Amino acid sequence: MQQPQTPAKLPFQPLLLIAPFFFWGTAMVAMKGLLPQTTPFFMAGVRLVPAGVLVILAGILSGRPQPKGWQAWLWISIFGLVDATLFQGFLAQGLVRTGAGLGSVMIDSQPLAVAILSLWLFQETIGFWGWLGLAIGIIGISFIGLPDDWILGLLNSELLTTSIDISQLFNSGQLLMLLAALSMAVGTVLVRWVCRYADPVVGTGWHMIIGGLPLFGLSAISETQQWQNIDLSGWVAMGYSTVFGSAISYGLFFYFASSGSLTSLSSLTFLTPVFALLFGNFFLQEVLSPLQSLGVCLTLVSIYLVNQRETLAEKFKLKGSQDFTPSEPTQANSLELSVEIHEVETSQSASLHPKM
């Protein structure tokens, strides 16, 4: 069994931690712009298989070991089915029915599921500030992703009188994006088992290849004209989604997830819809409403709370201990206090009544 090794601190590590979420957010915009020229399953397969080959080549060049034994390949295959086939399949199909920014928001509801799974499986507690941050994050992405009339009706206590068309929500792709979010959450947790038997970077590359091949099979069965209509800008967008949106971002994400806090890392996925919304507005003219802008602000607050939860807990703990005054002294303290009082009274008595 190969034990996961704690990675050394990389240069510019804070930027590298954020990089996957920047690439994922901008890749969503590139994929959405590419969809009129191609088909969902084919696009998802191209995003995975070539990227997996690049990751494996990078692993070979850096001297990382290849997976060995049936347990390693079993966990990589399960990882590939959940985090590659299901996640990318749901994402691509959902992206057909929703915008890049809103679709990214629905996917990035997954940190709450990761926190619950990590608490259950790894006893990775996050405390009051972590849960508060996750709750604010869910509210934020709800403001971004749900229809404005739903939110306003709820705030005005008029939700029951508001016309709600659930089928409209699901048909627009949100349900598929939520399923993609659940698949990604389970995949984020599964990487811990993969890293027990395989190198995290090489395992990530193989899971992309294994998970991408079924998507090509689905494309061959159910889709036509997959690449005939793609122009030069479309191939550039496809290349960006493959190299930056998959190979580099997946490699970095699961490199950090293999040893760090899953909840802290996963909470940074709240950045993905921020990048997707900003670039979607610039390139695809996807405009934010006031409620969605508020949701972006809440999302940033949630990221701060979750990632600084230990610092905040320690800070408030120390502050509370400094302000704490015991209401009931112990027996030893009571004895010392009574001795001090007796000495003070004796001293005062001597000063008030000097010896004659």
Short mmCIF file of C-alpha atoms in Angstrom, two decimals:
data_model
loop_
_atom_site.label_atom_id
_atom_site.label_comp_id
_atom_site.label_asym_id
_atom_site.label_seq_id
_atom_site.Cartn_x
_atom_site.Cartn_y
_atom_site.Cartn_z
CA MET A 1 0.00 0.00 0.00
CA GLN A 2 1.40 3.40 -0.96
CA GLN A 3 1.05 5.98 1.77
CA PRO A 4 0.26 9.52 0.66
CA GLN A 5 3.14 11.88 1.12
CA THR A 6 2.70 15.40 2.40
CA PRO A 7 3.65 17.65 -0.50
CA ALA A 8 6.34 20.24 0.02
CA LYS A 9 5.27 23.84 0.04
CA LEU A 10 5.28 25.07 -3.53
CA PRO A 11 6.41 28.52 -4.70
CA PHE A 12 3.47 30.92 -4.99
CA GLN A 13 1.28 28.34 -3.24
CA PRO A 14 -1.60 30.79 -2.46
CA LEU A 15 -1.89 31.59 -6.18
CA LEU A 16 -1.66 27.90 -7.07
CA LEU A 17 -4.49 27.13 -4.62
CA ILE A 18 -6.73 29.64 -6.38
CA ALA A 19 -5.62 28.71 -9.92
CA PRO A 20 -7.86 25.61 -10.37
CA PHE A 21 -10.96 27.60 -9.54
CA PHE A 22 -9.99 30.43 -11.89
CA PHE A 23 -9.38 27.93 -14.70
CA TRP A 24 -12.62 26.05 -13.96
CA GLY A 25 -14.65 29.25 -13.97
CA THR A 26 -13.18 30.55 -17.21
CA ALA A 27 -13.36 27.08 -18.80
CA MET A 28 -17.11 27.10 -18.13
CA VAL A 29 -17.35 30.26 -20.21
CA ALA A 30 -15.23 28.73 -22.97
CA MET A 31 -17.35 25.55 -23.01
CA LYS A 32 -20.61 27.49 -23.10
CA GLY A 33 -19.38 29.52 -26.07
CA LEU A 34 -18.25 26.32 -27.81
CA LEU A 35 -21.52 24.37 -27.47
CA PRO A 36 -23.19 25.77 -30.63
CA GLN A 37 -20.36 24.21 -32.64
CA THR A 38 -20.15 20.77 -31.00
CA THR A 39 -22.04 18.29 -28.78
CA PRO A 40 -22.01 17.91 -24.96
CA PHE A 41 -20.64 14.37 -24.51
CA PHE A 42 -17.95 14.84 -27.16
CA MET A 43 -16.84 18.11 -25.59
CA ALA A 44 -16.72 16.46 -22.14
CA GLY A 45 -14.64 13.56 -23.50
CA VAL A 46 -12.17 15.87 -25.23
CA ARG A 47 -11.84 17.87 -22.03
CA LEU A 48 -10.86 14.73 -20.09
CA VAL A 49 -8.87 12.20 -22.14
CA PRO A 50 -6.18 14.45 -23.68
CA ALA A 51 -5.85 16.26 -20.35
CA GLY A 52 -5.35 12.93 -18.59
CA VAL A 53 -2.57 12.04 -21.02
CA LEU A 54 -0.85 15.36 -20.28
CA VAL A 55 -1.08 14.79 -16.52
CA ILE A 56 0.38 11.28 -16.82
CA LEU A 57 3.23 12.55 -19.01
CA ALA A 58 3.97 15.24 -16.42
CA GLY A 59 4.00 12.54 -13.75
CA ILE A 60 6.43 10.40 -15.75
CA LEU A 61 8.76 13.34 -16.39
CA SER A 62 8.76 14.20 -12.68
CA GLY A 63 9.55 10.59 -11.72
CA ARG A 64 6.23 9.78 -10.07
CA PRO A 65 5.37 6.05 -9.77
CA GLN A 66 2.63 4.46 -11.85
CA PRO A 67 -0.28 2.69 -10.09
CA LYS A 68 0.40 -0.90 -9.07
CA GLY A 69 -1.97 -3.63 -7.89
CA TRP A 70 -5.67 -4.25 -8.32
CA GLN A 71 -6.63 -2.03 -5.37
CA ALA A 72 -4.99 1.00 -6.95
CA TRP A 73 -6.74 0.46 -10.28
CA LEU A 74 -10.06 -0.30 -8.57
CA TRP A 75 -10.09 2.97 -6.65
CA ILE A 76 -8.88 4.94 -9.68
CA SER A 77 -11.68 3.40 -11.77
CA ILE A 78 -14.34 4.26 -9.15
CA PHE A 79 -12.84 7.73 -8.90
CA GLY A 80 -12.97 8.07 -12.69
CA LEU A 81 -16.58 6.92 -12.93
CA VAL A 82 -17.81 9.35 -10.28
CA ASP A 83 -15.59 12.39 -10.67
CA ALA A 84 -15.00 12.24 -14.44
CA THR A 85 -17.82 10.38 -16.23
CA LEU A 86 -20.71 11.51 -14.02
CA PHE A 87 -19.39 14.95 -13.15
CA GLN A 88 -18.38 16.00 -16.65
CA GLY A 89 -21.41 14.31 -18.22
CA PHE A 90 -23.90 16.09 -15.96
CA LEU A 91 -21.96 19.34 -16.36
CA ALA A 92 -21.92 19.27 -20.16
CA GLN A 93 -25.60 18.37 -20.45
CA GLY A 94 -26.56 20.95 -17.84
CA LEU A 95 -24.54 23.62 -19.58
CA VAL A 96 -26.75 23.20 -22.65
CA ARG A 97 -29.73 24.35 -20.57
CA THR A 98 -28.22 27.08 -18.39
CA GLY A 99 -25.70 29.91 -18.47
CA ALA A 100 -22.01 29.49 -17.69
CA GLY A 101 -22.16 31.64 -14.55
CA LEU A 102 -25.36 30.20 -13.14
CA GLY A 103 -24.31 26.66 -14.00
CA SER A 104 -21.03 27.17 -12.19
CA VAL A 105 -22.92 28.45 -9.16
CA MET A 106 -25.10 25.34 -8.97
CA ILE A 107 -22.08 23.05 -9.26
CA ASP A 108 -20.23 24.89 -6.53
CA SER A 109 -22.83 24.14 -3.92
CA GLN A 110 -20.72 21.01 -3.29
CA PRO A 111 -18.51 22.27 -0.38
CA LEU A 112 -21.37 21.65 2.04
CA ALA A 113 -21.58 18.02 0.89
CA VAL A 114 -17.79 17.71 1.17
CA ALA A 115 -17.88 19.11 4.72
CA ILE A 116 -20.55 16.62 5.78
CA LEU A 117 -18.77 13.67 4.14
CA SER A 118 -15.42 14.72 5.62
CA LEU A 119 -16.99 15.04 9.06
CA TRP A 120 -18.55 11.59 8.75
CA LEU A 121 -15.62 9.74 7.19
CA PHE A 122 -12.53 11.56 8.49
CA GLN A 123 -13.83 13.34 11.60
CA GLU A 124 -12.65 16.59 9.99
CA THR A 125 -14.54 19.05 12.16
CA ILE A 126 -14.90 22.64 11.01
CA GLY A 127 -16.40 24.33 14.07
CA PHE A 128 -18.80 27.23 14.39
CA TRP A 129 -17.05 29.60 11.98
CA GLY A 130 -16.74 26.92 9.31
CA TRP A 131 -20.40 26.02 9.41
CA LEU A 132 -21.34 29.71 9.46
CA GLY A 133 -19.19 30.28 6.38
CA LEU A 134 -20.72 27.34 4.55
CA ALA A 135 -24.23 28.51 5.42
CA ILE A 136 -23.47 32.00 4.12
CA GLY A 137 -21.97 30.44 0.99
CA ILE A 138 -25.12 28.44 0.30
CA ILE A 139 -27.21 31.59 0.75
CA GLY A 140 -24.86 33.42 -1.60
CA ILE A 141 -25.04 30.86 -4.40
CA SER A 142 -28.82 30.65 -3.90
CA PHE A 143 -29.02 34.39 -4.52
CA ILE A 144 -26.96 33.89 -7.67
CA GLY A 145 -28.66 30.77 -9.01
CA LEU A 146 -32.33 30.88 -8.03
CA PRO A 147 -34.85 33.09 -9.85
CA ASP A 148 -35.11 36.58 -8.40
CA ASP A 149 -38.88 36.36 -7.94
CA TRP A 150 -38.41 33.30 -5.70
CA ILE A 151 -35.92 35.13 -3.49
CA LEU A 152 -37.99 38.33 -3.35
CA GLY A 153 -41.15 36.35 -2.63
CA LEU A 154 -39.42 34.58 0.25
CA LEU A 155 -38.02 37.81 1.67
CA ASN A 156 -41.46 39.43 1.43
CA SER A 157 -43.20 36.37 2.95
CA GLU A 158 -45.09 35.96 -0.31
CA LEU A 159 -43.45 32.76 -1.53
CA LEU A 160 -46.66 30.72 -1.22
CA THR A 161 -48.51 33.21 -3.42
CA THR A 162 -45.69 33.39 -5.94
CA SER A 163 -46.15 31.30 -9.06
CA ILE A 164 -43.45 28.60 -8.85
CA ASP A 165 -42.71 26.39 -11.83
CA ILE A 166 -40.39 23.67 -10.57
CA SER A 167 -40.17 22.11 -14.01
CA GLN A 168 -38.79 25.39 -15.32
CA LEU A 169 -35.96 25.21 -12.78
CA PHE A 170 -35.06 21.62 -13.63
CA ASN A 171 -35.46 21.97 -17.37
CA SER A 172 -33.09 24.93 -17.35
CA GLY A 173 -30.27 22.66 -16.22
CA GLN A 174 -30.06 23.36 -12.48
CA LEU A 175 -30.91 19.79 -11.49
CA LEU A 176 -28.17 18.42 -13.74
CA MET A 177 -25.72 20.92 -12.27
CA LEU A 178 -26.65 19.88 -8.74
CA LEU A 179 -26.04 16.23 -9.70
CA ALA A 180 -22.68 17.32 -11.08
CA ALA A 181 -21.98 19.05 -7.75
CA LEU A 182 -22.77 15.88 -5.81
CA SER A 183 -20.53 13.84 -8.12
CA MET A 184 -17.66 16.27 -7.59
CA ALA A 185 -18.16 16.23 -3.82
CA VAL A 186 -17.99 12.43 -3.69
CA GLY A 187 -14.97 12.49 -6.00
CA THR A 188 -13.18 14.98 -3.74
CA VAL A 189 -13.61 12.58 -0.83
CA LEU A 190 -12.68 9.50 -2.88
CA VAL A 191 -9.25 10.95 -3.65
CA ARG A 192 -8.18 10.12 -0.09
CA TRP A 193 -8.64 6.38 -0.85
CA VAL A 194 -6.97 6.72 -4.23
CA CYS A 195 -3.91 8.26 -2.58
CA ARG A 196 -3.54 5.28 -0.27
CA TYR A 197 -2.61 3.11 -3.24
CA ALA A 198 -1.42 5.52 -5.95
CA ASP A 199 0.36 8.79 -6.47
CA PRO A 200 -2.25 11.61 -6.39
CA VAL A 201 -1.10 13.32 -9.61
CA VAL A 202 -0.73 10.12 -11.67
CA GLY A 203 -3.98 8.76 -10.24
CA THR A 204 -5.71 11.96 -11.31
CA GLY A 205 -4.43 11.55 -14.85
CA TRP A 206 -5.57 7.94 -15.15
CA HIS A 207 -8.99 8.73 -13.65
CA MET A 208 -9.50 11.35 -16.37
CA ILE A 209 -8.70 8.84 -19.13
CA ILE A 210 -10.79 6.05 -17.60
CA GLY A 211 -13.69 8.42 -16.94
CA GLY A 212 -13.48 10.14 -20.31
CA LEU A 213 -13.70 7.03 -22.51
CA PRO A 214 -17.35 6.27 -21.60
CA LEU A 215 -18.24 9.84 -22.60
CA PHE A 216 -16.80 9.22 -26.07
CA GLY A 217 -18.89 6.02 -26.19
CA LEU A 218 -22.06 7.95 -25.28
CA SER A 219 -21.20 10.55 -27.92
CA ALA A 220 -20.75 7.88 -30.60
CA ILE A 221 -24.12 6.34 -29.75
CA SER A 222 -26.28 9.43 -29.28
CA GLU A 223 -24.60 12.37 -31.04
CA THR A 224 -23.69 13.40 -34.59
CA GLN A 225 -21.63 16.18 -36.18
CA GLN A 226 -19.39 16.34 -33.13
CA TRP A 227 -16.42 18.21 -34.64
CA GLN A 228 -17.33 19.11 -38.22
CA ASN A 229 -18.60 22.60 -37.32
CA ILE A 230 -15.82 23.66 -34.93
CA ASP A 231 -13.87 26.67 -36.23
CA LEU A 232 -10.44 27.93 -35.16
CA SER A 233 -11.75 29.90 -32.17
CA GLY A 234 -13.71 26.82 -31.13
CA TRP A 235 -10.59 24.64 -31.14
CA VAL A 236 -8.77 27.31 -29.12
CA ALA A 237 -11.61 27.24 -26.57
CA MET A 238 -11.50 23.43 -26.56
CA GLY A 239 -7.74 23.50 -26.02
CA TYR A 240 -8.05 25.98 -23.15
CA SER A 241 -10.75 23.86 -21.47
CA THR A 242 -8.60 20.75 -21.87
CA VAL A 243 -5.17 22.07 -20.84
CA PHE A 244 -6.04 24.72 -18.28
CA GLY A 245 -9.61 23.77 -17.31
CA SER A 246 -8.75 20.09 -16.83
CA ALA A 247 -5.08 19.05 -16.90
CA ILE A 248 -3.57 21.85 -14.82
CA SER A 249 -6.58 22.55 -12.61
CA TYR A 250 -7.33 18.89 -11.82
CA GLY A 251 -3.66 18.17 -11.16
CA LEU A 252 -3.32 21.09 -8.75
CA PHE A 253 -6.66 20.46 -7.02
CA PHE A 254 -6.10 16.81 -6.21
CA TYR A 255 -2.43 17.44 -5.42
CA PHE A 256 -3.57 19.71 -2.57
CA ALA A 257 -6.62 17.58 -1.69
CA SER A 258 -4.42 14.54 -1.12
CA SER A 259 -2.97 15.96 2.09
CA GLY A 260 -4.66 19.20 3.08
CA SER A 261 -8.02 20.00 4.63
CA LEU A 262 -10.75 18.91 2.22
CA THR A 263 -13.20 21.44 3.64
CA SER A 264 -10.85 24.41 3.32
CA LEU A 265 -9.82 23.45 -0.22
CA SER A 266 -13.36 22.66 -1.29
CA SER A 267 -14.64 25.95 0.10
CA LEU A 268 -12.46 27.75 -2.45
CA THR A 269 -14.76 26.38 -5.15
CA PHE A 270 -17.01 29.28 -4.21
CA LEU A 271 -14.52 31.32 -6.25
CA THR A 272 -15.38 29.42 -9.44
CA PRO A 273 -18.82 31.02 -9.98
CA VAL A 274 -17.33 34.45 -9.26
CA PHE A 275 -14.83 33.99 -12.08
CA ALA A 276 -17.46 32.38 -14.32
CA LEU A 277 -19.93 35.22 -13.76
CA LEU A 278 -17.34 37.92 -14.35
CA PHE A 279 -15.98 36.40 -17.56
CA GLY A 280 -19.45 35.30 -18.66
CA ASN A 281 -20.54 38.92 -18.41
CA PHE A 282 -17.52 40.07 -20.41
CA PHE A 283 -17.54 37.44 -23.18
CA LEU A 284 -21.15 36.15 -23.26
CA GLN A 285 -22.97 39.26 -22.00
CA GLU A 286 -24.45 37.35 -19.04
CA VAL A 287 -25.65 40.21 -16.81
CA LEU A 288 -25.86 40.04 -13.01
CA SER A 289 -28.97 41.22 -11.21
CA PRO A 290 -28.67 43.12 -7.89
CA LEU A 291 -29.48 39.92 -5.98
CA GLN A 292 -26.81 38.01 -7.86
CA SER A 293 -24.28 40.74 -7.07
CA LEU A 294 -25.22 40.41 -3.39
CA GLY A 295 -24.74 36.66 -3.73
CA VAL A 296 -21.19 37.18 -5.02
CA CYS A 297 -20.39 39.33 -1.96
CA LEU A 298 -21.81 36.70 0.40
CA THR A 299 -19.79 34.06 -1.40
CA LEU A 300 -16.55 35.94 -0.76
CA VAL A 301 -17.46 36.33 2.93
CA SER A 302 -18.08 32.59 3.17
CA ILE A 303 -14.65 31.83 1.70
CA TYR A 304 -12.99 34.02 4.32
CA LEU A 305 -14.91 32.44 7.22
CA VAL A 306 -14.27 28.84 6.18
CA ASN A 307 -10.58 29.29 5.43
CA GLN A 308 -9.88 31.45 8.49
CA ARG A 309 -12.06 29.40 10.85
CA GLU A 310 -9.15 28.15 12.98
CA THR A 311 -7.66 31.63 13.29
CA LEU A 312 -11.04 33.12 14.19
CA ALA A 313 -11.78 30.38 16.71
CA GLU A 314 -8.40 30.84 18.38
CA LYS A 315 -8.74 34.61 18.39
CA PHE A 316 -12.18 34.60 20.00
CA LYS A 317 -11.16 31.82 22.37
CA LEU A 318 -8.20 33.84 23.63
CA LYS A 319 -10.32 36.96 23.89
CA GLY A 320 -12.96 35.06 25.83
CA SER A 321 -10.38 33.57 28.20
CA GLN A 322 -8.93 37.03 28.89
CA ASP A 323 -12.35 38.45 29.68
CA PHE A 324 -13.34 35.42 31.81
CA THR A 325 -13.67 35.98 35.57
CA PRO A 326 -14.41 32.88 37.68
CA SER A 327 -17.61 33.25 39.67
CA GLU A 328 -16.80 30.52 42.18
CA PRO A 329 -13.18 30.39 43.43
CA THR A 330 -11.70 27.02 44.20
CA GLN A 331 -11.01 25.89 47.75
CA ALA A 332 -7.31 26.74 47.45
CA ASN A 333 -8.09 30.15 46.02
CA SER A 334 -10.62 30.75 48.78
CA LEU A 335 -7.99 29.91 51.40
CA GLU A 336 -5.44 32.22 49.81
CA LEU A 337 -8.06 34.94 49.48
CA SER A 338 -9.07 34.65 53.15
CA VAL A 339 -5.40 34.76 54.23
CA GLU A 340 -4.83 37.88 52.12
CA ILE A 341 -7.96 39.53 53.56
CA HIS A 342 -6.88 38.63 57.09
CA GLU A 343 -3.41 40.11 56.47
CA VAL A 344 -4.91 43.27 55.03
CA GLU A 345 -7.31 43.62 57.97
CA THR A 346 -4.44 43.08 60.44
CA SER A 347 -2.33 45.66 58.66
CA GLN A 348 -5.18 48.16 58.58
CA SER A 349 -5.91 47.53 62.26
CA ALA A 350 -2.28 48.13 63.16
CA SER A 351 -2.21 51.39 61.26
CA LEU A 352 -5.47 52.60 62.81
CA HIS A 353 -4.52 51.54 66.34
CA PRO A 354 -0.77 52.08 66.82
CA LYS A 355 0.93 50.60 69.81
CA MET A 356 1.06 52.84 72.76
#
